[in-house]
Amino acid sequence: MQIRAVSTAPFTDQKPGTSGLRKRVQVFRRPHYLENFVQSIFDTIAAPLGAVLALGGDGRYYNREAIQVILKMAAANGFGRVLVGRGGILSTPAASCVIRKYQAYGGIILSASHNPGGPDGDFGIKYNTANGGPAPEKITEAIFSASKTIAQYRIADAPDVALDALGDSKLGDMTVSVIDPVGDYAGLMESLFDFAAIRALLSGGFRLKFDAMHAVTGPYAREIFVNRLGAPSDSVINAEPLPDFGGGHPDPNLTYAHELVEALYGNDAPDFGAASDGDGDRNMILGRHFFVTPSDSLAILAANAHRVPGYKQGLAGIARSMPTSAAADRVAAALDIPCYETPTGWKFFGNLMDAGKVTLCGEESFGTGSNHIREKDGLWAVLFWLNILAARRQSVAAMTRRCEASGAGMAASHPLTQTAGFAITSDLASVADSPSRMASSSIGNVSRDVEDIVREHWAHFGRNVYSRHDYESIPNEAANGVMKLLHGRFGELQGAHLGNYKVLFCDDFSYTDPVDGSVSTGQGVRIGFTDGSRIVFRLSGTGTEGATLRIYLESYEPDVAKHRLDAQQALAELIRISLEISELRERTGRERPTVIT
Ligand code: G1P
Ligand code: ZN
């Protein structure tokens, strides 16, 4: 096998964003574009000769071609073995799982996550380190630096590798191992969750609908929900991965996952709905006619973790990205564990997990995960919810049997009511508190659905009312102008009265990593009010066209009587203030957000 050194000239725009380098497919197809970036990764990481690399992507358009190029470059750069998912497929969480399980030196993941795919869509590439997580900023910065001075790349002259059958083959001295992309990941899920309890839930009339959005999770969801957990096969919709995601926008939110949303808000809705994104790391959770905000989801998983086998020994701590609501902070306080606030992007959670400081992490952008891997994990979040639902039903059913046998009054003394330092969210306490619920509860007819769990959580912890408004594809100058204006206003805003609110602080968020001391500045403008409400402004770091301005709005409502208010209504005044102080409408000409979540 011959290795060629190809002369090249740098591109100036290969700066990784929030999650790797994302560009239009046409940009990646320019001669040398992909190769330059891959060589910049290899030059930066300086893997020892014979190192193992994991490789795979979400199957989007250009995935297969890119995999062949990377394999030949890996061979030319001295890797000993590449573990590649069959068909070039690995979901982002599965890639993290594979890197960790096989102790790879690192991994390359090909994905632009939830961005649309196809010849005119987006492509992306990201490097993950040996812990299975996205490379930290110091590595992504070094890759960017390398890309600015690159003069040549190395590639093997060899035929394409067959990717559709499992097994090993040789590319020069390097072994290419085509592995099952699903098995290791599904096994990991089975080790964390009570599959028997979930199987019982699903066979007892509980109806699940999972929307894979024609993206990477289809085969994973089929294997886990249908083959291993016995759900009917029509529980998984849009399960066939397609290179252009069927022309859709594979982002699991109320706007883009509309087929699922219509089913869950329609007549005869299933009990539980969920969706994942292009590369399988995001999740949306729905109950019957009910949407769970990702910030609430993180808090609820934390509050119920003791019901799940993989987490019943307790949580070390929780981390959330800065714009994510403080709902998880309240649970952390109740559990007496630390809660960390990091900049946006999963790469900031890795150090905290590696150091054993946190177990669960989450972002408002439909990302939730734990230290089982070092990426957020869509199907993991769905299984966590199903496990909680199954466990709560089981314990309520057991409680009902006991109540019927011996009369009420025993629940408060049950050991579960003392679990993890707080009692109220325990089924037993709430059953005991609610005689009518107790009377109506019976095996197979227990009202323990998603909405119940969320409302009960709010009743105990209060509700962090939350919404994010995105203004997509606005001109860069307008977006930068808004951010500059806000920075210029810090002085006048300090202590100002805006409507019913008084500004407590305003700043641009910066973060000092408690593990390695690295500092990340300019992570979003925060305006905090004296009652704990917040407005945050941030520019997206994942888009490929123009700018996306995100406004994050949050208030805190302890009063149960007001928990039924629609979030947009409850946040109306903060929304008005955010538009006023940013002059957003005037500067962008936009009357309303592109997407509200
Ligand atoms: C967005 C989300 C962020 C997430 C990232 C990758 O980044 O806001 O939370 O980590 O996608 O999925 P942004 O476009 O805001 O930079
Ligand atoms: Zn994603």
PDB file of N, CA and C and ligand atoms in Angstrom, residues 19 22 58 60 92-93 111-115 126 250-252 276-283 365-366 375-376, ligand 2:
ATOM      1  N   SER A  19     -20.133  22.151  18.879  1.00  0.00           N
ATOM      2  CA  SER A  19     -19.983  20.704  18.809  1.00  0.00           C
ATOM      3  C   SER A  19     -19.354  20.302  17.469  1.00  0.00           C
ATOM      4  N   ARG A  22     -19.028  22.212  11.611  1.00  0.00           N
ATOM      5  CA  ARG A  22     -20.237  21.974  10.808  1.00  0.00           C
ATOM      6  C   ARG A  22     -20.272  22.937   9.645  1.00  0.00           C
ATOM      7  N   ASP A  58     -23.827   9.574  11.680  1.00  0.00           N
ATOM      8  CA  ASP A  58     -25.283   9.431  11.773  1.00  0.00           C
ATOM      9  C   ASP A  58     -25.920   9.010  10.455  1.00  0.00           C
ATOM     10  N   ARG A  60     -25.877  10.438   7.576  1.00  0.00           N
ATOM     11  CA  ARG A  60     -26.360  11.489   6.673  1.00  0.00           C
ATOM     12  C   ARG A  60     -25.558  11.496   5.381  1.00  0.00           C
ATOM     13  N   THR A  92     -24.086   9.104  18.117  1.00  0.00           N
ATOM     14  CA  THR A  92     -23.092   9.780  18.955  1.00  0.00           C
ATOM     15  C   THR A  92     -22.935   9.088  20.319  1.00  0.00           C
ATOM     16  N   PRO A  93     -24.025   8.743  21.018  1.00  0.00           N
ATOM     17  CA  PRO A  93     -23.823   8.030  22.280  1.00  0.00           C
ATOM     18  C   PRO A  93     -23.182   6.657  22.093  1.00  0.00           C
ATOM     19  N   SER A 111     -21.248  13.954  11.980  1.00  0.00           N
ATOM     20  CA  SER A 111     -22.639  14.339  12.207  1.00  0.00           C
ATOM     21  C   SER A 111     -22.761  15.847  12.253  1.00  0.00           C
ATOM     22  N   ALA A 112     -23.904  16.326  11.809  1.00  0.00           N
ATOM     23  CA  ALA A 112     -24.241  17.723  12.095  1.00  0.00           C
ATOM     24  C   ALA A 112     -25.486  17.713  12.978  1.00  0.00           C
ATOM     25  N   SER A 113     -25.562  16.649  13.799  1.00  0.00           N
ATOM     26  CA  SER A 113     -26.609  16.527  14.813  1.00  0.00           C
ATOM     27  C   SER A 113     -28.019  16.701  14.235  1.00  0.00           C
ATOM     28  N   HIS A 114     -28.697  17.731  14.674  1.00  0.00           N
ATOM     29  CA  HIS A 114     -30.094  17.936  14.297  1.00  0.00           C
ATOM     30  C   HIS A 114     -30.234  18.796  13.039  1.00  0.00           C
ATOM     31  N   ASN A 115     -29.119  19.236  12.450  1.00  0.00           N
ATOM     32  CA  ASN A 115     -29.232  20.050  11.238  1.00  0.00           C
ATOM     33  C   ASN A 115     -29.681  19.162  10.072  1.00  0.00           C
ATOM     34  N   LYS A 126     -16.359  15.678  14.256  1.00  0.00           N
ATOM     35  CA  LYS A 126     -16.032  16.030  15.630  1.00  0.00           C
ATOM     36  C   LYS A 126     -15.054  15.000  16.173  1.00  0.00           C
ATOM     37  N   PRO A 250     -34.230  16.847  11.548  1.00  0.00           N
ATOM     38  CA  PRO A 250     -34.266  15.836  12.616  1.00  0.00           C
ATOM     39  C   PRO A 250     -33.947  16.414  13.994  1.00  0.00           C
ATOM     40  N   ASP A 251     -34.784  17.341  14.416  1.00  0.00           N
ATOM     41  CA  ASP A 251     -34.600  17.964  15.726  1.00  0.00           C
ATOM     42  C   ASP A 251     -35.838  17.670  16.560  1.00  0.00           C
ATOM     43  N   PRO A 252     -35.680  16.947  17.658  1.00  0.00           N
ATOM     44  CA  PRO A 252     -36.848  16.526  18.422  1.00  0.00           C
ATOM     45  C   PRO A 252     -37.421  17.660  19.266  1.00  0.00           C
ATOM     46  N   SER A 276     -35.834  11.447  18.999  1.00  0.00           N
ATOM     47  CA  SER A 276     -34.416  11.762  19.098  1.00  0.00           C
ATOM     48  C   SER A 276     -33.973  12.450  17.814  1.00  0.00           C
ATOM     49  N   ASP A 277     -32.741  12.945  17.808  1.00  0.00           N
ATOM     50  CA  ASP A 277     -32.314  13.783  16.679  1.00  0.00           C
ATOM     51  C   ASP A 277     -31.444  13.007  15.688  1.00  0.00           C
ATOM     52  N   GLY A 278     -30.838  13.724  14.751  1.00  0.00           N
ATOM     53  CA  GLY A 278     -30.041  13.123  13.688  1.00  0.00           C
ATOM     54  C   GLY A 278     -29.056  12.087  14.189  1.00  0.00           C
ATOM     55  N   ASP A 279     -28.286  12.416  15.209  1.00  0.00           N
ATOM     56  CA  ASP A 279     -27.220  11.523  15.673  1.00  0.00           C
ATOM     57  C   ASP A 279     -27.536  10.836  17.001  1.00  0.00           C
ATOM     58  N   GLY A 280     -28.777  10.995  17.488  1.00  0.00           N
ATOM     59  CA  GLY A 280     -29.221  10.185  18.628  1.00  0.00           C
ATOM     60  C   GLY A 280     -28.839  10.681  20.001  1.00  0.00           C
ATOM     61  N   ASP A 281     -28.368  11.924  20.108  1.00  0.00           N
ATOM     62  CA  ASP A 281     -27.998  12.361  21.458  1.00  0.00           C
ATOM     63  C   ASP A 281     -29.053  13.243  22.120  1.00  0.00           C
ATOM     64  N   ARG A 282     -30.010  13.749  21.345  1.00  0.00           N
ATOM     65  CA  ARG A 282     -31.066  14.581  21.958  1.00  0.00           C
ATOM     66  C   ARG A 282     -32.313  13.759  22.234  1.00  0.00           C
ATOM     67  N   ASN A 283     -33.174  14.279  23.076  1.00  0.00           N
ATOM     68  CA  ASN A 283     -34.452  13.609  23.332  1.00  0.00           C
ATOM     69  C   ASN A 283     -35.529  14.627  23.627  1.00  0.00           C
ATOM     70  N   SER A 365     -31.468  22.298  25.670  1.00  0.00           N
ATOM     71  CA  SER A 365     -31.611  22.004  24.248  1.00  0.00           C
ATOM     72  C   SER A 365     -31.872  20.515  24.004  1.00  0.00           C
ATOM     73  N   PHE A 366     -32.691  19.913  24.827  1.00  0.00           N
ATOM     74  CA  PHE A 366     -33.117  18.531  24.653  1.00  0.00           C
ATOM     75  C   PHE A 366     -31.947  17.554  24.814  1.00  0.00           C
ATOM     76  N   GLU A 375     -21.280  11.569  26.356  1.00  0.00           N
ATOM     77  CA  GLU A 375     -22.103  12.347  25.439  1.00  0.00           C
ATOM     78  C   GLU A 375     -23.507  12.373  26.013  1.00  0.00           C
ATOM     79  N   LYS A 376     -24.309  13.332  25.572  1.00  0.00           N
ATOM     80  CA  LYS A 376     -25.714  13.235  25.943  1.00  0.00           C
ATOM     81  C   LYS A 376     -26.314  12.061  25.183  1.00  0.00           C
TER      82      LYS A 376
HETATM   83 ZN    ZN B   2     -27.326  15.653  18.227  1.00  0.00          ZN
END
